[in-house]
Tab-separated table of C-alpha atoms and ligand atoms in Angstrom:
chain	number	residue	atom	x	y	z
A	1	UNK	CA	-9.707	-159.832	-41.461
A	2	UNK	CA	-11.223	-157.359	-39.030
A	3	UNK	CA	-10.204	-156.087	-35.615
A	4	UNK	CA	-12.410	-154.041	-33.302
A	5	UNK	CA	-10.395	-151.181	-31.821
A	6	UNK	CA	-11.036	-148.772	-28.964
A	7	UNK	CA	-8.193	-146.250	-28.841
A	8	UNK	CA	-9.569	-143.526	-26.575
A	9	UNK	CA	-10.025	-144.295	-22.894
A	10	UNK	CA	-8.512	-143.160	-19.610
A	11	UNK	CA	-6.556	-144.719	-16.764
A	12	UNK	CA	-7.274	-144.269	-13.071
A	13	UNK	CA	-4.789	-141.365	-13.130
A	14	UNK	CA	-7.183	-139.129	-15.065
A	15	UNK	CA	-9.752	-136.960	-13.352
A	16	UNK	CA	-13.182	-138.506	-12.713
A	17	UNK	CA	-12.035	-141.966	-13.771
A	18	UNK	CA	-12.849	-145.205	-11.946
A	19	UNK	CA	-10.067	-146.695	-9.808
A	20	UNK	CA	-10.777	-149.905	-11.741
A	21	UNK	CA	-9.148	-148.482	-14.875
A	22	UNK	CA	-5.962	-150.502	-14.399
A	23	UNK	CA	-4.273	-152.699	-16.986
A	24	UNK	CA	-5.630	-156.135	-15.947
A	25	UNK	CA	-9.209	-154.781	-15.783
A	26	UNK	CA	-8.917	-152.910	-19.079
A	27	UNK	CA	-7.605	-156.073	-20.702
A	28	UNK	CA	-10.319	-158.247	-19.147
A	29	UNK	CA	-13.166	-155.926	-20.149
A	30	UNK	CA	-11.807	-155.402	-23.649
A	31	UNK	CA	-11.862	-159.174	-23.978
A	32	UNK	CA	-15.456	-159.418	-22.720
A	33	UNK	CA	-16.540	-156.734	-25.140
A	34	UNK	CA	-14.810	-158.336	-28.116
A	35	UNK	CA	-12.266	-155.527	-28.539
A	36	UNK	CA	-9.108	-156.902	-30.153
A	37	UNK	CA	-7.058	-153.695	-29.898
A	38	UNK	CA	-7.284	-151.230	-27.037
A	39	UNK	CA	-5.424	-147.988	-26.252
A	40	UNK	CA	-3.078	-147.848	-23.287
A	41	UNK	CA	-4.427	-144.355	-22.575
A	42	UNK	CA	-2.590	-141.682	-20.599
A	43	UNK	CA	0.951	-142.549	-21.691
A	44	UNK	CA	2.168	-139.131	-20.544
A	45	UNK	CA	1.495	-139.888	-16.875
A	46	UNK	CA	4.779	-140.952	-15.191
A	47	UNK	CA	3.216	-143.511	-12.811
A	48	UNK	CA	0.929	-144.972	-15.441
A	49	UNK	CA	3.779	-145.119	-17.956
A	50	UNK	CA	5.774	-147.112	-15.411
A	51	UNK	CA	2.841	-149.514	-15.033
A	52	UNK	CA	2.652	-149.894	-18.791
A	53	UNK	CA	6.337	-150.778	-18.993
A	54	UNK	CA	6.028	-153.307	-16.162
A	55	UNK	CA	2.794	-154.985	-17.207
A	56	UNK	CA	2.961	-155.086	-20.983
A	57	UNK	CA	5.202	-157.006	-23.358
A	58	UNK	CA	5.769	-156.117	-27.002
A	59	UNK	CA	4.257	-158.807	-29.241
A	60	UNK	CA	4.494	-157.025	-32.595
A	61	UNK	CA	6.168	-153.775	-33.636
A	62	UNK	CA	4.494	-151.171	-31.429
A	63	UNK	CA	1.830	-153.674	-30.335
A	64	UNK	CA	1.682	-154.826	-26.718
A	65	UNK	CA	-0.151	-157.360	-24.597
A	66	UNK	CA	-0.429	-158.080	-20.860
A	67	UNK	CA	2.404	-160.318	-19.724
A	68	UNK	CA	0.181	-162.865	-18.024
A	69	UNK	CA	-2.308	-164.306	-20.488
A	70	UNK	CA	-5.937	-163.903	-19.481
A	71	UNK	CA	-6.769	-167.382	-20.681
A	72	UNK	CA	-9.782	-166.001	-22.526
A	73	UNK	CA	-10.846	-166.298	-26.132
A	74	UNK	CA	-9.630	-162.791	-26.931
A	75	UNK	CA	-6.345	-161.630	-25.433
A	76	UNK	CA	-6.485	-157.925	-26.351
A	77	UNK	CA	-3.577	-156.114	-27.944
A	78	UNK	CA	-2.562	-152.634	-26.803
A	79	UNK	CA	-1.451	-149.554	-28.763
A	80	UNK	CA	0.272	-146.564	-27.105
A	81	UNK	CA	-2.229	-143.706	-26.889
A	82	UNK	CA	-2.909	-140.581	-24.871
A	83	UNK	CA	-5.038	-137.454	-24.853
A	84	UNK	CA	-3.809	-133.918	-24.220
A	85	UNK	CA	-5.860	-130.890	-23.320
A	86	UNK	CA	-4.611	-127.583	-24.731
A	87	UNK	CA	-5.924	-124.358	-23.238
A	88	UNK	CA	-4.667	-121.211	-24.967
A	89	UNK	CA	-5.564	-117.944	-26.601
A	90	UNK	CA	-5.358	-117.334	-30.321
A	91	UNK	CA	-6.346	-114.073	-32.025
A	92	UNK	CA	-7.951	-112.829	-28.830
A	93	UNK	CA	-10.203	-115.868	-28.333
A	94	UNK	CA	-9.661	-118.584	-25.774
A	95	UNK	CA	-9.598	-122.172	-26.953
A	96	UNK	CA	-9.755	-125.541	-25.262
A	97	UNK	CA	-8.906	-128.413	-27.557
A	98	UNK	CA	-8.440	-132.112	-26.847
A	99	UNK	CA	-6.182	-134.148	-29.113
A	100	UNK	CA	-5.361	-137.854	-29.201
A	101	UNK	CA	-1.779	-138.923	-29.804
A	102	UNK	CA	-0.856	-142.414	-31.009
A	103	UNK	CA	2.820	-143.408	-30.775
A	104	UNK	CA	4.833	-146.217	-32.377
A	105	UNK	CA	6.803	-147.434	-29.355
A	106	UNK	CA	7.821	-146.884	-25.735
A	107	UNK	CA	11.044	-145.004	-26.458
A	108	UNK	CA	9.215	-142.476	-28.635
A	109	UNK	CA	6.700	-142.032	-25.831
A	110	UNK	CA	9.586	-141.413	-23.458
A	111	UNK	CA	10.981	-138.681	-25.743
A	112	UNK	CA	7.569	-137.015	-26.155
A	113	UNK	CA	7.104	-137.021	-22.393
A	114	UNK	CA	10.560	-135.502	-21.864
A	115	UNK	CA	9.913	-132.744	-24.386
A	116	UNK	CA	6.562	-131.921	-22.826
A	117	UNK	CA	8.207	-131.771	-19.409
A	118	UNK	CA	10.883	-129.396	-20.761
A	119	UNK	CA	8.108	-127.170	-22.074
A	120	UNK	CA	6.756	-126.895	-18.550
A	121	UNK	CA	3.843	-129.341	-18.772
A	122	UNK	CA	3.032	-130.905	-15.401
A	123	UNK	CA	2.592	-134.519	-16.463
A	124	UNK	CA	1.942	-135.748	-12.929
A	125	UNK	CA	-1.121	-133.539	-12.515
A	126	UNK	CA	-3.483	-135.707	-14.553
A	127	UNK	CA	-3.555	-138.673	-16.936
A	128	UNK	CA	-4.919	-136.230	-19.484
A	129	UNK	CA	-2.598	-133.316	-18.798
A	130	UNK	CA	-3.614	-129.725	-19.369
A	131	UNK	CA	-1.062	-127.661	-21.254
A	132	UNK	CA	-0.841	-124.044	-22.305
A	133	UNK	CA	0.642	-125.220	-25.602
A	134	UNK	CA	-1.412	-124.387	-28.666
A	135	UNK	CA	-2.449	-127.203	-30.973
A	136	UNK	CA	0.276	-126.334	-33.549
A	137	UNK	CA	2.889	-126.200	-30.757
A	138	UNK	CA	1.781	-129.627	-29.584
A	139	UNK	CA	2.010	-130.972	-33.155
A	140	UNK	CA	5.477	-129.467	-33.475
A	141	UNK	CA	6.689	-131.258	-30.350
A	142	UNK	CA	5.152	-134.625	-31.217
A	143	UNK	CA	6.190	-134.693	-34.879
A	144	UNK	CA	9.701	-133.485	-34.059
A	145	UNK	CA	10.107	-136.656	-31.998
A	146	UNK	CA	8.606	-138.922	-34.655
A	147	UNK	CA	6.770	-138.364	-37.896
A	148	UNK	CA	5.192	-141.767	-37.320
A	149	UNK	CA	3.011	-140.422	-34.541
A	150	UNK	CA	-0.598	-139.635	-35.288
A	151	UNK	CA	-2.539	-136.679	-33.919
A	152	UNK	CA	-6.299	-136.950	-34.029
A	153	UNK	CA	-8.648	-134.228	-32.818
A	154	UNK	CA	-10.818	-135.824	-30.112
A	155	UNK	CA	-14.653	-135.784	-29.839
A	156	UNK	CA	-14.634	-132.863	-32.272
A	157	UNK	CA	-18.119	-131.524	-31.498
A	158	UNK	CA	-18.291	-131.210	-27.715
A	159	UNK	CA	-19.008	-127.561	-26.866
A	160	UNK	CA	-16.247	-127.019	-24.303
A	161	UNK	CA	-13.203	-129.015	-25.343
A	162	UNK	CA	-12.961	-129.615	-29.043
A	163	UNK	CA	-11.979	-128.615	-32.552
A	164	UNK	CA	-15.486	-127.485	-33.605
A	165	UNK	CA	-16.795	-126.858	-30.068
A	166	UNK	CA	-19.341	-124.044	-29.971
A	167	UNK	CA	-17.698	-122.461	-26.902
A	168	UNK	CA	-14.005	-122.971	-27.343
A	169	UNK	CA	-13.288	-124.354	-30.777
A	170	UNK	CA	-12.656	-123.214	-34.342
A	171	UNK	CA	-14.642	-123.221	-37.581
A	172	UNK	CA	-12.038	-125.195	-39.520
A	173	UNK	CA	-9.143	-127.610	-39.135
A	174	UNK	CA	-6.856	-125.084	-40.805
A	175	UNK	CA	-7.590	-122.387	-38.211
A	176	UNK	CA	-6.805	-124.848	-35.458
A	177	UNK	CA	-3.881	-126.845	-36.861
A	178	UNK	CA	-2.234	-124.258	-39.136
A	179	UNK	CA	0.802	-125.666	-40.937
A	180	UNK	CA	-0.004	-129.171	-39.633
A	181	UNK	CA	-3.434	-129.305	-41.280
A	182	UNK	CA	-2.321	-131.834	-43.906
A	183	UNK	CA	-1.236	-134.249	-41.213
A	184	UNK	CA	-4.690	-134.505	-39.757
A	185	UNK	CA	-5.885	-137.649	-41.501
A	186	UNK	CA	-8.781	-138.495	-39.240
A	187	UNK	CA	-11.103	-137.157	-36.569
A	188	UNK	CA	-12.929	-138.745	-33.647
A	189	UNK	CA	-16.726	-138.342	-33.716
A	190	UNK	CA	-17.326	-138.348	-29.947
A	191	UNK	CA	-20.473	-139.709	-28.357
A	192	UNK	CA	-22.715	-136.817	-29.379
A	193	UNK	CA	-22.161	-137.167	-33.122
A	194	UNK	CA	-22.405	-140.022	-35.595
A	195	UNK	CA	-20.584	-140.401	-38.932
A	196	UNK	CA	-23.537	-139.107	-40.979
A	197	UNK	CA	-23.370	-135.774	-39.159
A	198	UNK	CA	-19.670	-135.594	-40.039
A	199	UNK	CA	-20.255	-136.583	-43.686
A	200	UNK	CA	-22.040	-133.245	-44.052
A	201	UNK	CA	-18.909	-131.192	-43.290
A	202	UNK	CA	-17.037	-130.340	-46.517
A	203	UNK	CA	-13.526	-130.271	-45.035
A	204	UNK	CA	-14.041	-133.764	-43.595
A	205	UNK	CA	-14.640	-135.256	-47.063
A	206	UNK	CA	-11.012	-136.272	-47.280
A	207	UNK	CA	-10.595	-137.209	-43.654
A	208	UNK	CA	-11.437	-140.485	-42.041
A	209	UNK	CA	-13.891	-140.948	-39.256
A	210	UNK	CA	-12.983	-142.812	-36.096
A	211	UNK	CA	-15.126	-143.688	-33.114
A	212	UNK	CA	-13.870	-144.657	-29.688
A	213	UNK	CA	-15.410	-144.889	-26.231
A	214	UNK	CA	-13.539	-142.274	-24.144
A	215	UNK	CA	-14.310	-144.760	-21.354
A	216	UNK	CA	-13.786	-143.722	-17.749
A	217	UNK	CA	-14.779	-147.137	-16.365
A	218	UNK	CA	-14.190	-150.684	-17.664
A	219	UNK	CA	-17.861	-151.365	-18.479
A	220	UNK	CA	-17.935	-148.354	-20.819
A	221	UNK	CA	-15.152	-149.689	-23.048
A	222	UNK	CA	-16.303	-150.075	-26.638
A	223	UNK	CA	-19.483	-148.027	-26.302
A	224	UNK	CA	-18.080	-146.679	-29.570
A	225	UNK	CA	-15.370	-148.407	-31.598
A	226	UNK	CA	-13.715	-148.642	-35.008
A	227	UNK	CA	-13.419	-151.885	-36.945
A	228	UNK	CA	-10.195	-151.870	-38.962
A	229	UNK	CA	-9.437	-154.111	-41.925
A	230	UNK	CA	-6.075	-155.768	-41.328
A	231	UNK	CA	-3.983	-158.474	-42.966
A	232	UNK	CA	-3.230	-160.735	-40.052
A	233	UNK	CA	-3.846	-160.167	-36.371
A	234	UNK	CA	-0.846	-162.337	-35.454
A	235	UNK	CA	1.493	-160.024	-37.365
A	236	UNK	CA	-0.190	-156.752	-36.438
A	237	UNK	CA	2.075	-153.708	-36.095
A	238	UNK	CA	1.601	-150.041	-35.186
A	239	UNK	CA	2.328	-149.274	-38.825
A	240	UNK	CA	-0.675	-151.385	-39.950
A	241	UNK	CA	-3.016	-149.384	-37.740
A	242	UNK	CA	-1.492	-146.089	-38.834
A	243	UNK	CA	-1.894	-147.168	-42.443
A	244	UNK	CA	-5.515	-148.196	-41.826
A	245	UNK	CA	-6.256	-144.778	-40.309
A	246	UNK	CA	-4.555	-142.824	-43.104
A	247	UNK	CA	-5.895	-144.916	-45.984
A	248	UNK	CA	-9.381	-145.536	-44.635
A	249	UNK	CA	-9.094	-149.280	-44.196
A	250	UNK	CA	-12.132	-149.215	-42.007
A	251	UNK	CA	-14.821	-151.900	-42.300
A	252	UNK	CA	-17.327	-149.908	-40.241
A	253	UNK	CA	-17.619	-147.978	-36.997
A	254	UNK	CA	-19.771	-148.844	-34.010
A	255	UNK	CA	-21.765	-145.922	-32.665
A	256	UNK	CA	-23.640	-144.874	-29.605
A	257	UNK	CA	-26.923	-143.153	-30.474
A	258	UNK	CA	-25.689	-139.537	-30.706
A	259	UNK	CA	-28.870	-138.416	-28.916
A	260	UNK	CA	-27.556	-140.293	-25.868
A	261	UNK	CA	-24.531	-137.974	-25.750
A	262	UNK	CA	-24.447	-135.194	-23.181
A	263	UNK	CA	-24.469	-132.313	-25.639
A	264	UNK	CA	-26.697	-133.369	-28.508
A	265	UNK	CA	-29.290	-130.608	-28.243
A	266	UNK	CA	-28.996	-126.974	-27.182
A	267	UNK	CA	-30.115	-126.037	-23.674
A	268	UNK	CA	-29.555	-125.162	-20.035
A	269	UNK	CA	-29.322	-127.942	-17.509
A	270	UNK	CA	-30.129	-125.853	-14.428
A	271	UNK	CA	-33.074	-124.131	-16.140
A	272	UNK	CA	-34.356	-127.405	-17.665
A	273	UNK	CA	-34.510	-125.869	-21.113
A	274	UNK	CA	-33.712	-127.963	-24.182
A	275	UNK	CA	-34.187	-127.234	-27.852
A	276	UNK	CA	-33.832	-129.081	-31.158
A	277	UNK	CA	-32.126	-127.208	-34.039
A	278	UNK	CA	-35.601	-126.496	-35.497
A	279	UNK	CA	-36.746	-124.998	-32.206
A	280	UNK	CA	-33.509	-123.018	-31.880
A	281	UNK	CA	-34.054	-121.565	-35.353
A	282	UNK	CA	-37.372	-120.198	-34.089
A	283	UNK	CA	-36.559	-119.392	-30.471
A	284	UNK	CA	-32.923	-118.283	-30.616
A	285	UNK	CA	-30.127	-119.106	-28.183
A	286	UNK	CA	-31.004	-116.994	-25.140
A	287	UNK	CA	-32.377	-118.951	-22.179
A	288	UNK	CA	-36.004	-117.942	-21.496
A	289	UNK	CA	-35.506	-118.755	-17.788
A	290	UNK	CA	-32.219	-117.088	-16.796
A	291	UNK	CA	-31.568	-114.842	-19.791
A	292	UNK	CA	-28.025	-116.123	-20.381
A	293	UNK	CA	-26.784	-117.801	-23.565
A	294	UNK	CA	-27.769	-121.456	-23.878
A	295	UNK	CA	-25.101	-124.134	-24.318
A	296	UNK	CA	-25.134	-124.737	-28.065
A	297	UNK	CA	-25.541	-128.449	-28.733
A	298	UNK	CA	-23.687	-130.552	-31.238
A	299	UNK	CA	-26.622	-130.869	-33.644
A	300	UNK	CA	-26.952	-127.090	-33.817
A	301	UNK	CA	-23.229	-126.694	-34.437
A	302	UNK	CA	-23.315	-129.292	-37.231
A	303	UNK	CA	-26.124	-127.310	-38.870
A	304	UNK	CA	-23.887	-124.207	-38.750
A	305	UNK	CA	-20.901	-125.864	-40.438
A	306	UNK	CA	-22.663	-128.341	-42.753
A	307	UNK	CA	-22.424	-128.043	-46.519
A	308	UNK	CA	-25.492	-130.187	-47.204
A	309	UNK	CA	-28.428	-131.953	-45.564
A	310	UNK	CA	-28.519	-135.401	-43.964
A	311	UNK	CA	-30.640	-136.698	-46.870
A	312	UNK	CA	-27.887	-135.835	-49.319
A	313	UNK	CA	-25.264	-137.972	-47.575
A	314	UNK	CA	-27.095	-140.978	-46.126
A	315	UNK	CA	-27.641	-143.905	-48.455
A	316	UNK	CA	-29.421	-147.153	-47.733
A	317	UNK	CA	-29.922	-148.524	-44.289
A	318	UNK	CA	-30.284	-152.100	-43.285
A	319	UNK	CA	-28.247	-153.277	-40.333
A	320	UNK	CA	-25.532	-150.879	-41.517
A	321	UNK	CA	-26.060	-147.213	-42.256
A	322	UNK	CA	-24.326	-146.441	-45.523
A	323	UNK	CA	-23.163	-143.221	-47.119
A	324	UNK	CA	-23.977	-142.182	-50.676
A	325	UNK	CA	-20.282	-141.664	-51.368
A	326	UNK	CA	-18.645	-144.939	-50.387
A	327	UNK	CA	-17.450	-143.949	-46.968
A	328	UNK	CA	-17.219	-146.701	-44.361
A	329	UNK	CA	-20.695	-147.454	-42.984
A	330	UNK	CA	-21.658	-147.668	-39.321
A	331	UNK	CA	-23.918	-149.513	-36.915
A	332	UNK	CA	-25.808	-147.978	-34.033
A	333	UNK	CA	-25.889	-149.888	-30.778
A	334	UNK	CA	-27.329	-149.636	-27.319
A	335	UNK	CA	-24.911	-151.026	-24.702
A	336	UNK	CA	-25.752	-154.672	-23.977
A	337	UNK	CA	-25.890	-154.100	-20.215
A	338	UNK	CA	-28.522	-151.387	-20.778
A	339	UNK	CA	-30.552	-153.699	-23.015
A	340	UNK	CA	-30.502	-156.474	-20.420
A	341	UNK	CA	-31.413	-153.998	-17.674
A	342	UNK	CA	-34.457	-152.849	-19.647
A	343	UNK	CA	-35.507	-156.427	-20.423
A	344	UNK	CA	-35.218	-157.361	-16.756
A	345	UNK	CA	-36.814	-154.071	-15.649
A	346	UNK	CA	-33.814	-153.379	-13.453
A	347	UNK	CA	-30.612	-151.319	-13.496
A	348	UNK	CA	-27.185	-151.903	-15.045
A	349	UNK	CA	-25.624	-152.213	-11.592
A	350	UNK	CA	-27.993	-154.941	-10.337
A	351	UNK	CA	-26.358	-158.319	-9.763
A	352	UNK	CA	-29.072	-160.170	-11.703
A	353	UNK	CA	-28.396	-157.999	-14.776
A	354	UNK	CA	-24.641	-158.470	-14.468
A	355	UNK	CA	-25.074	-162.255	-14.116
A	356	UNK	CA	-27.237	-162.409	-17.237
A	357	UNK	CA	-24.645	-160.300	-19.096
A	358	UNK	CA	-21.845	-162.664	-18.085
A	359	UNK	CA	-23.935	-165.682	-19.149
A	360	UNK	CA	-24.616	-164.160	-22.548
A	361	UNK	CA	-21.025	-163.313	-23.355
A	362	UNK	CA	-19.882	-166.681	-22.036
A	363	UNK	CA	-22.380	-168.418	-24.326
A	364	UNK	CA	-21.827	-166.370	-27.499
A	365	UNK	CA	-18.202	-165.227	-27.143
A	366	UNK	CA	-18.359	-161.482	-26.516
A	367	UNK	CA	-20.584	-158.476	-26.002
A	368	UNK	CA	-20.179	-157.293	-29.635
A	369	UNK	CA	-20.862	-160.807	-30.908
A	370	UNK	CA	-24.259	-160.716	-29.158
A	371	UNK	CA	-25.059	-157.156	-30.229
A	372	UNK	CA	-23.983	-157.463	-33.841
A	373	UNK	CA	-23.770	-161.040	-35.040
A	374	UNK	CA	-25.438	-163.826	-33.048
A	375	UNK	CA	-28.606	-164.979	-34.877
A	376	UNK	CA	-31.690	-163.673	-33.052
A	377	UNK	CA	-33.222	-167.152	-32.796
A	378	UNK	CA	-30.155	-168.457	-30.945
A	379	UNK	CA	-30.479	-165.646	-28.427
A	380	UNK	CA	-34.177	-166.468	-28.001
A	381	UNK	CA	-33.525	-170.192	-27.478
A	382	UNK	CA	-31.264	-169.617	-24.484
A	383	UNK	CA	-32.277	-166.265	-23.061
A	384	UNK	CA	-35.953	-165.956	-23.903
A	385	UNK	CA	-38.089	-164.114	-26.441
A	386	UNK	CA	-38.018	-160.730	-24.725
A	387	UNK	CA	-34.213	-160.555	-24.846
A	388	UNK	CA	-34.211	-161.697	-28.473
A	389	UNK	CA	-36.838	-159.085	-29.361
A	390	UNK	CA	-34.847	-156.346	-27.601
A	391	UNK	CA	-31.676	-157.100	-29.555
A	392	UNK	CA	-33.637	-157.361	-32.793
A	393	UNK	CA	-35.154	-153.923	-32.169
A	394	UNK	CA	-31.762	-152.396	-31.423
A	395	UNK	CA	-30.321	-153.867	-34.624
A	396	UNK	CA	-33.229	-152.465	-36.621
A	397	UNK	CA	-33.084	-149.046	-34.972
A	398	UNK	CA	-36.619	-149.479	-33.600
A	399	UNK	CA	-36.007	-147.638	-30.359
A	400	UNK	CA	-37.087	-144.500	-28.526
A	401	UNK	CA	-34.683	-141.678	-27.736
A	402	UNK	CA	-34.732	-138.621	-25.534
A	403	UNK	CA	-31.800	-136.356	-26.509
A	404	UNK	CA	-29.119	-135.200	-24.085
A	405	UNK	CA	-28.261	-131.487	-23.617
A	406	UNK	CA	-25.929	-129.194	-21.616
A	407	UNK	CA	-24.140	-132.021	-19.800
A	408	UNK	CA	-27.193	-134.255	-19.262
A	409	UNK	CA	-26.957	-137.678	-20.928
A	410	UNK	CA	-29.811	-138.571	-23.265
A	411	UNK	CA	-31.731	-141.805	-22.789
A	412	UNK	CA	-32.744	-144.575	-25.126
A	413	UNK	CA	-35.487	-147.074	-24.525
A	414	UNK	CA	-36.393	-150.155	-26.468
A	415	UNK	CA	-40.022	-150.161	-25.394
A	416	UNK	CA	-41.964	-146.931	-25.184
A	417	UNK	CA	-43.653	-146.174	-21.870
A	418	UNK	CA	-47.052	-146.561	-23.522
A	419	UNK	CA	-46.246	-150.112	-24.636
A	420	UNK	CA	-45.441	-150.852	-21.030
A	421	UNK	CA	-48.621	-149.187	-19.831
A	422	UNK	CA	-46.991	-145.919	-18.720
A	423	UNK	CA	-48.580	-142.546	-19.407
A	424	UNK	CA	-45.934	-140.537	-21.135
A	425	UNK	CA	-45.293	-141.472	-24.747
A	426	UNK	CA	-41.936	-140.610	-26.223
A	427	UNK	CA	-41.510	-139.671	-29.796
A	428	UNK	CA	-40.259	-142.538	-31.925
A	429	UNK	CA	-36.970	-141.810	-33.490
A	430	UNK	CA	-37.035	-141.139	-37.188
A	431	UNK	CA	-33.564	-140.852	-38.567
A	432	UNK	CA	-34.503	-140.768	-42.195
B	501	ZN	ZN1	-11.353	-135.346	-24.176
B	502	ZN	ZN1	-30.844	-120.692	-18.248
């Protein structure tokens, strides 16, 4: 059977995170989305860790659930997760790397937290603490507590805080992880990259690709997710998930359009300059407005490290996008709230849009059920032809995108402005 997992998110104790990121809300929204397994996030934060211990009960080895049942169709399971930011200098260059840590139980978390504290890390400062520990030092601490922990480099392409980041990263896993390289079984794509971009990187051939939301508010849960193949949800253990990550028991991943990510193209936000990799090849990386170096986008960085072209790795595409080499496929989605907002010509925060969203998930079971599985004609029968058409277009990839750059989110639209009578026509996306 399959379980949809979102193992990278943040609690209200992390910077710039909604005060609604508390356990009951995370559990409720995971259930609405159709997420069966969600990360606790931020297990290093002393106050949050106390909330985890008070609010969760262990229902399988290393698998937790809220004590009071939600009384909903899906009662999400929790896995102990956190993210750590390492800022340090290596060989004269400064690096800022984010890593996810997954842990098998509460007492191991307690030991990791104690060791970090002894190494001078201020765990109270933020749910995603900043440390001066290098990535290998962090690995040393975590694996000395338990070899069952997993360390996964987070959103590996973002320019400022990641493994391959153009501003603060490395060119290879080995340079970053040193003697721990062989324990890096998987990477997280981040919002600005999709699996196909990662299939082009030779050293990722033997590593598995995970996608999670990095949500800072409950509605954003599951904007990316990984669907694991498991034996039995009722007997799920931490070990099963670890095994699935190491041995690639992944049915498929669910992806945001990478163009919607904040760093897809190269550019300067304040100078309103943005460039595709083709344009950058011609124009270079100096800003024509201010004369400083542009922020190198993810697509450009992939081009620098890739061993082959997109055509060489992408196989057939129907609803799923498949690889030519048997890697787990993926689906591209637009968040359901955004789809409804476009259909209703309104915004995601409008009450009418939220009501329609609640009606749809009530009727069909969950957000992912509507996006991925419910037959289009059923959607049309209850919610009208325009909604059905919108979801059909999203499933077929018939949408319009305007790429993000230098911290500005990209946008996707189901109907082009010209179809709606507007003046500006956006380029239709052609992935293949
Ligand atoms: Zn991060
Ligand atoms: Zn500039």
